[in-house]
CSV table of C-alpha atoms in Angstrom, one decimal:
chain,number,residue,atom,x,y,z
A,199,MET,CA,146.2,94.8,104.3
A,200,ARG,CA,142.3,94.8,105.4
A,201,THR,CA,140.9,91.9,106.6
A,202,ARG,CA,136.6,90.7,106.0
A,203,TRP,CA,136.7,93.6,110.1
A,204,GLY,CA,138.2,95.7,108.3
A,205,ARG,CA,136.4,96.4,105.4
A,206,MET,CA,133.4,95.9,107.5
A,207,LEU,CA,134.5,99.3,109.6
A,208,ALA,CA,135.6,100.9,105.8
A,209,ALA,CA,131.2,100.6,105.4
A,210,LEU,CA,130.6,102.1,108.4
A,211,GLY,CA,132.5,105.1,107.6
A,212,ALA,CA,136.1,103.9,109.7
A,213,ALA,CA,138.6,104.0,107.9
A,214,SER,CA,140.6,99.6,108.8
A,215,LEU,CA,140.6,101.0,112.3
A,216,MET,CA,143.0,98.3,113.5
A,217,ALA,CA,144.5,98.5,109.9
A,218,THR,CA,144.8,101.5,109.8
A,219,LEU,CA,145.3,102.7,113.6
A,220,GLY,CA,146.2,106.7,112.5
A,221,ALA,CA,148.1,109.3,111.5
A,222,GLY,CA,147.5,113.2,112.5
A,223,ALA,CA,145.2,113.4,109.0
A,224,ALA,CA,145.2,117.2,107.8
A,225,SER,CA,141.3,116.8,107.5
A,226,ALA,CA,141.6,116.4,111.6
A,227,ALA,CA,143.5,118.5,112.8
A,228,GLN,CA,141.5,120.7,110.5
A,229,GLU,CA,138.4,120.5,112.4
A,230,ARG,CA,137.3,120.2,116.9
A,231,VAL,CA,136.8,115.8,117.0
A,232,ALA,CA,134.5,115.2,120.1
A,233,ALA,CA,135.2,113.6,123.2
A,234,PRO,CA,133.8,110.2,123.4
A,235,PRO,CA,130.6,109.7,125.2
A,236,SER,CA,130.4,108.4,128.6
A,237,ALA,CA,128.7,105.0,128.9
A,238,ASP,CA,125.5,106.1,130.5
A,239,ALA,CA,125.4,108.3,126.9
A,240,LEU,CA,126.2,105.6,124.8
A,241,VAL,CA,123.2,103.7,126.0
A,242,LEU,CA,120.2,106.0,126.2
A,243,ALA,CA,121.3,106.7,122.7
A,244,THR,CA,121.4,104.1,121.1
A,245,ASN,CA,118.6,102.4,122.7
A,246,ALA,CA,116.7,105.3,121.3
A,247,MET,CA,118.5,104.7,117.4
A,248,VAL,CA,117.1,102.6,114.6
A,249,ARG,CA,116.8,99.1,115.0
A,250,PRO,CA,115.7,95.6,112.9
A,251,ALA,CA,112.2,96.0,114.9
A,252,ASP,CA,111.6,99.6,113.3
A,253,PHE,CA,111.0,97.9,110.4
A,254,THR,CA,107.7,97.3,110.7
A,255,ASP,CA,106.2,98.8,107.5
A,256,PRO,CA,106.2,96.8,104.5
A,257,ALA,CA,107.8,99.6,102.0
A,258,LEU,CA,110.8,99.5,104.4
A,259,LYS,CA,111.0,95.6,104.4
A,260,ARG,CA,111.1,95.2,100.8
A,261,LEU,CA,114.0,98.2,100.8
A,262,ALA,CA,115.9,96.5,103.0
A,263,GLY,CA,115.5,93.4,100.8
A,264,SER,CA,118.9,91.0,102.0
A,265,GLU,CA,121.1,93.5,104.0
A,266,ARG,CA,120.4,92.3,107.2
A,267,THR,CA,123.4,93.9,109.2
A,268,PHE,CA,122.2,95.8,111.5
A,269,SER,CA,124.8,98.3,114.0
A,270,THR,CA,125.3,100.8,116.0
A,271,GLY,CA,127.1,103.0,118.3
A,272,TYR,CA,129.6,106.2,117.8
A,273,PHE,CA,132.5,107.5,115.5
A,274,ASN,CA,134.2,111.1,115.8
A,275,PRO,CA,134.8,113.0,114.0
A,276,PRO,CA,130.8,111.5,112.3
A,277,GLY,CA,131.2,109.7,109.4
A,278,GLY,CA,135.0,109.7,109.2
A,279,GLN,CA,137.5,109.6,106.1
A,280,ASP,CA,133.9,110.2,103.9
A,281,PRO,CA,130.5,112.0,105.5
A,282,LEU,CA,127.4,111.8,104.0
A,283,PRO,CA,126.9,114.8,102.2
A,284,VAL,CA,123.3,115.3,102.1
A,285,CYS,CA,122.9,116.2,98.6
A,286,VAL,CA,125.8,116.2,95.8
A,287,SER,CA,124.7,120.0,94.3
A,288,GLY,CA,126.9,120.1,92.0
A,289,PRO,CA,129.7,118.3,89.8
A,290,ASN,CA,132.7,117.0,91.0
A,291,TYR,CA,131.4,115.9,94.0
A,292,THR,CA,130.3,119.4,95.3
A,293,THR,CA,128.5,118.8,98.5
A,294,VAL,CA,125.9,120.4,101.1
A,295,ASN,CA,126.7,118.4,104.2
A,296,ILE,CA,125.4,118.6,108.2
A,297,PRO,CA,129.0,120.2,110.2
A,298,ARG,CA,130.9,118.2,112.0
A,299,GLY,CA,133.1,120.0,113.7
A,300,GLY,CA,132.9,119.4,118.3
A,301,ALA,CA,130.1,117.4,117.5
A,302,ILE,CA,129.6,113.5,118.7
A,303,GLY,CA,128.3,111.7,115.4
A,304,PHE,CA,125.7,108.4,117.1
A,305,MET,CA,124.9,106.3,114.1
A,306,ALA,CA,122.9,103.5,113.7
A,307,THR,CA,122.1,101.5,109.6
A,308,TYR,CA,120.1,98.5,109.6
A,309,GLY,CA,118.2,97.5,105.8
A,310,GLY,CA,120.6,100.3,103.8
A,311,VAL,CA,119.0,103.1,106.2
A,312,THR,CA,121.3,104.9,108.5
A,313,GLN,CA,120.5,107.3,110.7
A,314,TYR,CA,123.2,109.6,112.4
A,315,GLU,CA,123.0,111.5,115.3
A,316,TYR,CA,125.2,115.4,115.7
A,317,LYS,CA,125.1,115.8,118.9
A,318,TYR,CA,126.8,119.3,119.3
A,319,ALA,CA,127.7,121.4,123.1
A,320,ASN,CA,124.7,123.0,123.5
A,321,ALA,CA,121.0,123.8,122.4
A,322,GLY,CA,122.3,127.5,120.8
A,323,LYS,CA,125.4,125.7,118.0
A,324,ALA,CA,122.7,123.0,116.9
A,325,SER,CA,120.7,126.0,116.5
A,326,LYS,CA,123.2,128.2,114.1
A,327,VAL,CA,124.3,124.9,112.5
A,328,TRP,CA,120.8,123.8,111.4
A,329,LYS,CA,120.0,127.9,110.4
A,330,SER,CA,123.0,127.3,108.3
A,331,LEU,CA,121.8,124.0,106.5
A,332,SER,CA,118.5,124.8,106.3
A,333,SER,CA,119.7,127.7,104.4
A,334,GLN,CA,121.7,125.7,102.2
A,335,VAL,CA,119.7,122.9,101.4
A,336,SER,CA,116.7,125.3,100.7
A,337,SER,CA,118.9,127.2,97.7
A,338,LEU,CA,120.9,124.1,96.5
A,339,CYS,CA,119.4,120.8,97.5
A,340,ASN,CA,116.7,122.0,94.7
A,341,GLY,CA,117.7,121.3,91.1
A,342,SER,CA,120.1,119.9,88.3
A,343,PHE,CA,123.2,119.5,87.1
A,344,THR,CA,124.8,117.7,84.7
A,345,ALA,CA,128.3,115.9,85.6
A,346,ASN,CA,130.4,114.1,82.5
A,347,GLY,CA,127.0,113.4,80.0
A,348,THR,CA,124.6,112.2,83.0
A,349,THR,CA,121.9,114.4,85.1
A,350,THR,CA,120.8,114.5,88.6
A,351,THR,CA,118.0,116.2,90.3
A,352,ASN,CA,117.3,117.4,93.6
A,353,ALA,CA,114.4,118.4,95.3
A,354,ALA,CA,114.3,119.1,98.9
A,355,ARG,CA,110.9,120.3,100.5
A,356,ARG,CA,109.6,120.6,104.1
A,357,ILE,CA,108.4,118.0,106.2
A,358,ALA,CA,107.1,116.7,109.6
A,359,GLY,CA,109.4,117.9,113.2
A,360,VAL,CA,109.0,116.9,116.2
A,361,PRO,CA,105.6,117.6,118.0
A,362,GLY,CA,106.7,121.3,118.4
A,363,GLY,CA,109.4,121.3,117.5
A,364,GLU,CA,110.6,123.0,113.8
A,365,ARG,CA,109.2,121.1,110.7
A,366,GLY,CA,112.0,119.5,109.1
A,367,TRP,CA,113.6,118.7,105.9
A,368,GLU,CA,113.9,116.3,103.2
A,369,VAL,CA,115.5,115.0,100.3
A,370,VAL,CA,114.9,113.1,97.3
A,371,THR,CA,118.4,112.7,94.1
A,372,THR,CA,116.7,111.6,91.8
A,373,GLY,CA,118.4,110.7,88.1
A,374,SER,CA,122.3,109.6,88.1
A,375,LEU,CA,123.3,109.8,91.8
A,376,LYS,CA,119.9,108.3,93.4
A,377,GLY,CA,118.8,108.6,97.3
A,378,TYR,CA,117.1,110.2,100.2
A,379,VAL,CA,117.9,112.4,102.7
A,380,ALA,CA,116.2,114.1,105.8
A,381,ILE,CA,116.6,116.1,108.6
A,382,HIS,CA,115.7,117.0,111.6
A,383,LEU,CA,117.1,119.7,114.1
A,384,ILE,CA,116.3,118.0,118.2
A,385,GLY,CA,117.4,119.9,121.1
A,386,ASP,CA,121.3,120.3,120.3
A,387,THR,CA,121.4,117.8,117.7
A,388,VAL,CA,120.5,117.3,114.6
A,389,GLN,CA,120.1,114.4,112.9
A,390,MET,CA,120.1,113.1,109.9
A,391,VAL,CA,118.2,109.1,108.2
A,392,ALA,CA,119.7,108.1,104.8
A,393,ARG,CA,119.1,106.1,102.4
A,394,PRO,CA,121.1,105.3,98.8
A,395,GLY,CA,119.9,104.2,96.3
A,396,GLY,CA,121.9,102.9,94.1
A,397,GLU,CA,121.9,101.8,90.6
A,398,ARG,CA,118.1,101.6,92.0
A,399,ALA,CA,115.2,105.0,92.2
A,400,ILE,CA,113.8,104.4,95.5
A,401,PRO,CA,109.8,103.9,95.4
A,402,SER,CA,108.0,106.7,96.3
A,403,ALA,CA,105.9,104.3,99.6
A,404,ALA,CA,109.5,103.9,101.1
A,405,THR,CA,110.4,107.5,100.5
A,406,LYS,CA,107.8,108.4,103.0
A,407,ALA,CA,107.8,105.6,105.1
A,408,ILE,CA,111.5,106.7,106.0
A,409,ALA,CA,110.5,110.1,106.3
A,410,ALA,CA,107.8,108.2,108.9
A,411,LEU,CA,110.6,106.8,110.5
A,412,ALA,CA,112.6,109.7,110.0
A,413,VAL,CA,109.6,111.7,112.5
A,414,LYS,CA,109.5,108.0,115.1
A,415,LEU,CA,113.1,108.4,115.2
A,416,ALA,CA,113.7,112.4,115.9
A,417,ASP,CA,110.6,112.2,118.8
A,418,ARG,CA,112.4,109.7,120.1
A,419,TRP,CA,115.4,110.8,120.1
A,420,ALA,CA,113.9,113.8,122.1
A,421,GLY,CA,113.4,111.7,124.9
A,422,ARG,CA,115.7,109.3,124.9
A,423,ALA,CA,116.4,109.7,128.3
A,424,ASP,CA,112.9,108.9,129.5
A,425,LEU,CA,113.3,106.0,128.0
A,426,PRO,CA,113.4,102.7,129.5
A,427,ILE,CA,116.6,100.4,128.1
A,428,THR,CA,114.8,97.9,125.5
A,429,GLN,CA,117.9,97.3,123.8
A,430,GLU,CA,119.6,93.4,123.4
A,431,ALA,CA,121.4,93.3,127.3
A,432,VAL,CA,124.6,91.7,125.3
A,433,LEU,CA,124.6,95.3,123.7
A,434,THR,CA,124.5,97.2,126.6
A,435,GLN,CA,127.4,95.5,128.4
A,436,ALA,CA,129.7,95.7,125.4
A,437,GLU,CA,129.1,99.6,125.7
A,438,ARG,CA,129.6,99.4,129.6
A,439,THR,CA,132.6,97.4,129.3
A,440,ALA,CA,134.2,98.9,126.9
A,441,VAL,CA,137.7,100.3,127.4
A,442,GLN,CA,138.2,103.9,128.9
A,443,PRO,CA,140.4,106.3,128.1
A,444,SER,CA,141.1,105.6,132.5
A,445,ASP,CA,141.8,102.0,131.6
A,446,ILE,CA,145.5,102.7,130.0
A,447,PRO,CA,148.4,103.8,132.7
A,448,SER,CA,151.1,107.0,132.0
A,449,SER,CA,152.9,104.1,131.1
A,450,LEU,CA,150.7,103.7,127.8
A,451,PRO,CA,151.4,106.9,125.2
A,452,MET,CA,148.1,107.6,124.0
A,453,ALA,CA,146.9,110.8,122.1
A,454,THR,CA,143.9,112.6,123.5
A,455,ALA,CA,140.5,113.7,121.5
A,456,ALA,CA,142.1,117.6,121.8
A,457,ASP,CA,145.4,115.8,120.0
A,458,GLY,CA,142.6,115.2,116.9
A,459,GLY,CA,142.2,111.6,118.0
A,460,TRP,CA,139.4,110.5,116.4
A,461,SER,CA,137.3,107.9,118.8
A,462,SER,CA,134.2,105.2,118.0
A,463,PHE,CA,132.1,102.1,119.2
A,464,GLN,CA,130.2,99.7,116.8
A,465,ALA,CA,128.3,96.8,116.9
A,466,VAL,CA,127.9,94.8,114.6
A,467,SER,CA,125.8,91.7,113.7
A,468,PRO,CA,125.5,89.3,112.8
A,469,GLY,CA,130.1,89.3,113.6
A,470,SER,CA,132.4,90.2,111.6
A,471,GLY,CA,135.1,88.4,112.1
A,472,LEU,CA,138.5,89.0,114.5
A,473,PHE,CA,141.0,90.7,113.3
A,474,ASN,CA,145.4,89.6,112.6
A,475,TYR,CA,147.0,91.8,110.8
A,476,CYS,CA,149.4,88.9,110.0
A,477,ALA,CA,147.2,86.9,108.2
A,478,ALA,CA,145.1,89.3,106.5
A,479,GLN,CA,145.1,87.0,103.5
A,480,SER,CA,142.3,84.7,105.8
A,481,ASP,CA,139.8,86.0,107.6
A,482,LEU,CA,139.3,84.4,111.4
A,483,PRO,CA,136.0,82.7,112.5
A,484,GLU,CA,132.9,84.8,112.6
A,485,GLY,CA,131.1,85.2,115.7
A,486,VAL,CA,127.5,86.3,116.5
A,487,GLN,CA,128.2,89.7,117.0
A,488,THR,CA,131.5,92.1,116.8
A,489,PHE,CA,132.0,94.8,119.4
A,490,VAL,CA,134.8,97.2,118.7
A,491,THR,CA,136.2,100.3,120.5
A,492,ALA,CA,139.1,102.7,119.2
A,493,LEU,CA,140.2,105.6,121.0
A,494,PHE,CA,142.3,107.9,119.6
A,495,ASN,CA,143.7,107.6,115.8
A,496,THR,CA,142.6,109.1,112.6
A,497,GLY,CA,142.1,107.3,110.2
A,498,GLY,CA,145.6,107.2,109.0
A,499,PRO,CA,148.7,104.5,108.4
A,500,LEU,CA,150.0,106.2,111.5
A,501,ASP,CA,149.3,106.8,115.1
A,502,ILE,CA,149.9,110.3,116.4
A,503,THR,CA,153.3,110.7,116.4
A,504,GLY,CA,154.7,109.4,119.9
A,505,LYS,CA,151.0,109.6,121.0
A,506,GLY,CA,149.8,106.2,121.3
A,507,SER,CA,146.0,104.6,120.5
A,508,VAL,CA,143.7,101.4,121.5
A,509,ALA,CA,141.0,99.3,120.1
A,510,GLN,CA,139.3,96.6,121.3
A,511,GLN,CA,137.8,93.9,119.6
A,512,VAL,CA,134.7,91.6,122.0
A,513,GLU,CA,133.6,88.6,119.0
A,514,ARG,CA,130.9,86.9,121.0
A,515,TYR,CA,129.7,84.1,119.5
A,516,ALA,CA,126.6,81.6,119.9
A,517,SER,CA,127.7,79.4,122.5
A,518,ALA,CA,131.1,79.4,125.3
A,519,ASP,CA,131.8,76.1,123.4
A,520,ALA,CA,131.8,77.6,119.6
A,521,ALA,CA,133.8,80.3,121.4
A,522,ARG,CA,136.4,77.2,122.2
A,523,ALA,CA,136.8,76.2,119.0
A,524,ALA,CA,137.2,80.2,117.1
A,525,TRP,CA,139.9,79.9,120.2
A,526,ASP,CA,141.8,77.3,118.7
A,527,LYS,CA,141.7,78.9,115.4
A,528,VAL,CA,142.7,81.9,116.4
A,529,THR,CA,145.6,80.8,118.6
A,530,ALA,CA,147.0,79.0,115.5
A,531,SER,CA,147.1,82.2,113.2
A,532,ILE,CA,149.1,83.8,115.8
A,533,ALA,CA,151.6,80.8,115.8
A,534,LYS,CA,152.1,82.0,112.1
A,535,CYS,CA,152.9,86.0,112.8
A,536,SER,CA,156.4,84.9,112.4
A,537,LYS,CA,158.9,87.3,109.9
A,538,ASN,CA,162.1,89.1,110.3
A,539,THR,CA,161.8,87.9,114.1
A,540,SER,CA,165.9,88.2,114.3
A,541,GLY,CA,168.2,90.4,112.6
A,542,PRO,CA,169.0,94.9,112.7
A,543,ILE,CA,165.6,96.6,111.0
A,544,PRO,CA,167.1,97.9,107.8
A,545,THR,CA,168.0,101.4,107.2
A,546,THR,CA,167.4,101.5,103.7
A,547,LYS,CA,164.2,103.6,101.6
A,548,LYS,CA,162.1,100.7,101.8
A,549,ASP,CA,158.7,99.3,103.7
A,550,TYR,CA,159.7,96.3,106.4
A,551,GLU,CA,158.0,94.4,108.6
A,552,ARG,CA,158.6,92.7,112.2
A,553,TRP,CA,155.9,89.9,113.1
A,554,THR,CA,156.4,88.3,116.1
A,555,ASN,CA,154.2,86.0,118.2
A,556,GLY,CA,154.1,84.1,122.2
A,557,THR,CA,151.7,82.8,124.8
A,558,ALA,CA,150.9,86.3,127.1
A,559,SER,CA,151.6,86.1,130.8
A,560,VAL,CA,147.5,86.8,131.6
A,561,SER,CA,145.2,84.5,131.6
A,562,VAL,CA,141.4,84.0,132.0
A,563,GLY,CA,140.2,80.8,134.5
A,564,ASP,CA,143.4,78.3,132.5
A,565,VAL,CA,143.8,79.5,129.2
A,566,PRO,CA,146.3,82.1,128.8
A,567,GLY,CA,146.5,84.3,125.9
A,568,VAL,CA,148.3,84.9,123.0
A,569,TRP,CA,150.0,88.1,122.4
A,570,SER,CA,151.1,89.3,118.4
A,571,ASN,CA,153.3,92.7,117.7
A,572,VAL,CA,153.8,93.6,114.1
A,573,LEU,CA,156.7,97.0,113.7
A,574,VAL,CA,156.0,98.4,110.8
A,575,THR,CA,158.1,101.2,109.2
A,576,PHE,CA,157.4,104.0,107.5
A,577,PRO,CA,160.3,105.5,105.1
A,578,ASN,CA,160.0,108.8,103.6
A,579,LEU,CA,156.5,109.0,104.6
A,580,GLY,CA,155.9,112.8,104.1
A,581,LYS,CA,159.7,113.5,103.8
A,582,LYS,CA,159.7,112.0,107.0
A,583,ASP,CA,160.3,108.4,108.0
A,584,TYR,CA,158.7,106.5,110.8
A,585,THR,CA,158.1,102.8,112.3
A,586,GLN,CA,155.7,102.0,113.8
A,587,ALA,CA,154.7,98.9,117.1
A,588,ASN,CA,151.3,97.6,117.3
A,589,TYR,CA,151.5,94.9,120.0
A,590,SER,CA,148.1,92.3,120.7
A,591,VAL,CA,146.6,90.6,123.1
A,592,TYR,CA,144.3,87.6,122.7
A,593,LEU,CA,142.1,85.9,125.1
A,594,LEU,CA,139.4,83.5,125.6
A,595,VAL,CA,136.4,85.0,127.3
A,596,GLY,CA,133.2,82.9,127.8
A,597,ASP,CA,131.5,82.6,125.0
A,598,THR,CA,133.6,85.8,123.8
A,599,VAL,CA,137.1,86.0,121.9
A,600,GLN,CA,138.1,89.4,123.1
A,601,GLN,CA,141.1,91.8,121.2
A,602,PHE,CA,143.1,94.0,122.6
A,603,MET,CA,145.7,96.7,121.3
A,604,TYR,CA,148.3,99.2,121.5
A,605,SER,CA,150.1,101.1,118.9
A,606,LEU,CA,152.6,103.8,118.9
A,607,ALA,CA,154.9,104.9,116.4
A,608,ARG,CA,158.1,107.6,116.4
A,609,THR,CA,159.8,109.4,114.2
A,610,GLY,CA,163.0,107.5,112.3
A,611,ILE,CA,163.2,104.0,112.1
A,612,GLY,CA,164.3,101.9,114.4
A,613,GLU,CA,163.1,99.7,117.5
A,614,VAL,CA,160.0,101.1,119.5
A,615,ALA,CA,160.1,100.3,122.6
A,616,VAL,CA,156.3,99.3,124.1
A,617,ASP,CA,155.3,98.4,127.5
A,618,THR,CA,153.6,95.1,126.5
A,619,ALA,CA,154.0,94.4,130.3
A,620,ALA,CA,151.0,96.7,130.5
A,621,VAL,CA,148.7,96.0,128.1
A,622,GLU,CA,148.6,92.8,128.5
A,623,SER,CA,147.2,94.0,132.4
A,624,VAL,CA,145.0,96.8,130.1
A,625,ALA,CA,143.9,93.3,128.0
A,626,LYS,CA,143.2,91.2,131.4
A,627,THR,CA,141.2,94.1,133.1
A,628,LEU,CA,138.3,94.2,130.1
A,629,ALA,CA,138.7,90.6,130.5
A,630,ASP,CA,137.7,90.5,133.4
A,631,ARG,CA,135.6,93.4,133.9
A,632,TRP,CA,133.3,91.4,131.9
A,633,VAL,CA,133.0,88.3,133.2
A,634,SER,CA,132.1,90.7,136.0
A,635,TYR,CA,129.2,92.5,135.1
A,636,ALA,CA,126.3,92.2,136.6
A,637,GLY,CA,124.3,94.7,134.5
């Protein structure tokens, strides 16, 4: 079940966060997941990362073409379920990857170019990662291999680094697979700037421009603490007002990073539309920007059993009037969240969904919110039965429509008790924080 929003997040390396608010996937359990960065650290990071204004080189502009969606934020673990490798080094998708255990994965994309910052606990850890990675790139990201009758060729060489720092690496991939990657060590961080080529080779002028951009971004990242804040004010507002673990009361059980819980913040322009679990067949009105925060899922179909997760979306529109028009469509859509509203939950080994909706107990101004609750059963999933509840609250807040969702799973087939008043209270707190933000 995927909306436009779910597909957009999947393309960013997430896994349809609201649609699949996550389970304890085996891959996550095998590596340490970093805790979310503080709001201050997130602002400093995105302020230093790639943005549309960096695409001044004509070769970069041509490369971007019509790919003008801009996204920025972080994702822990870096890259989500399918992290981009430095290179594919052999058949059966044998890859060289940046180690991501315990790293914060800051990420920004524009014009098909994506910047990744793998920030480790300290410079010593990053240096150890870099030494191993550099050796693998030198030995494994050079040469050719053939798979399914087609040949891929990787060519790795050293490139300029941050002034005074170690040189980086670039990998140009041609043949069956195509792409360009530049990596650098920057203090406690390993940076990767990448442009998959798709079916077409990346022109040499564009690879030179990306290499120059990677060095520029590395230098900017190294000095991010001293940069003036020049990113969009509304992006800073979204980052500073986003839901934090401390916002969740004890009556709403929550997973943590220590449990293997993933976390993320993504800002996307233009917007992608709100999410309604009950209406995956239709897209709700898209705004000019979307801001999504998720704590703490692991990318699968279930929450970590007994430990919930939350997700917040702020869909910003061009004006308050546009938001009000969108709100009318949102409330009409939520009113259709009605399925199996009465009767017991069947204990047969068949999937089951119950959809309910109503008017929330909280308001912004004189406009009450609306809520939906989706209960889903997962019989015989991994030889066990599970039930999950997903309780969402929607609020009209100035030129935005905001959604806050709490999800909780339990073992067995049956009711899942959620403190809905607490969910609505958190949604109201987040809305009021947005309204009262003063910069």
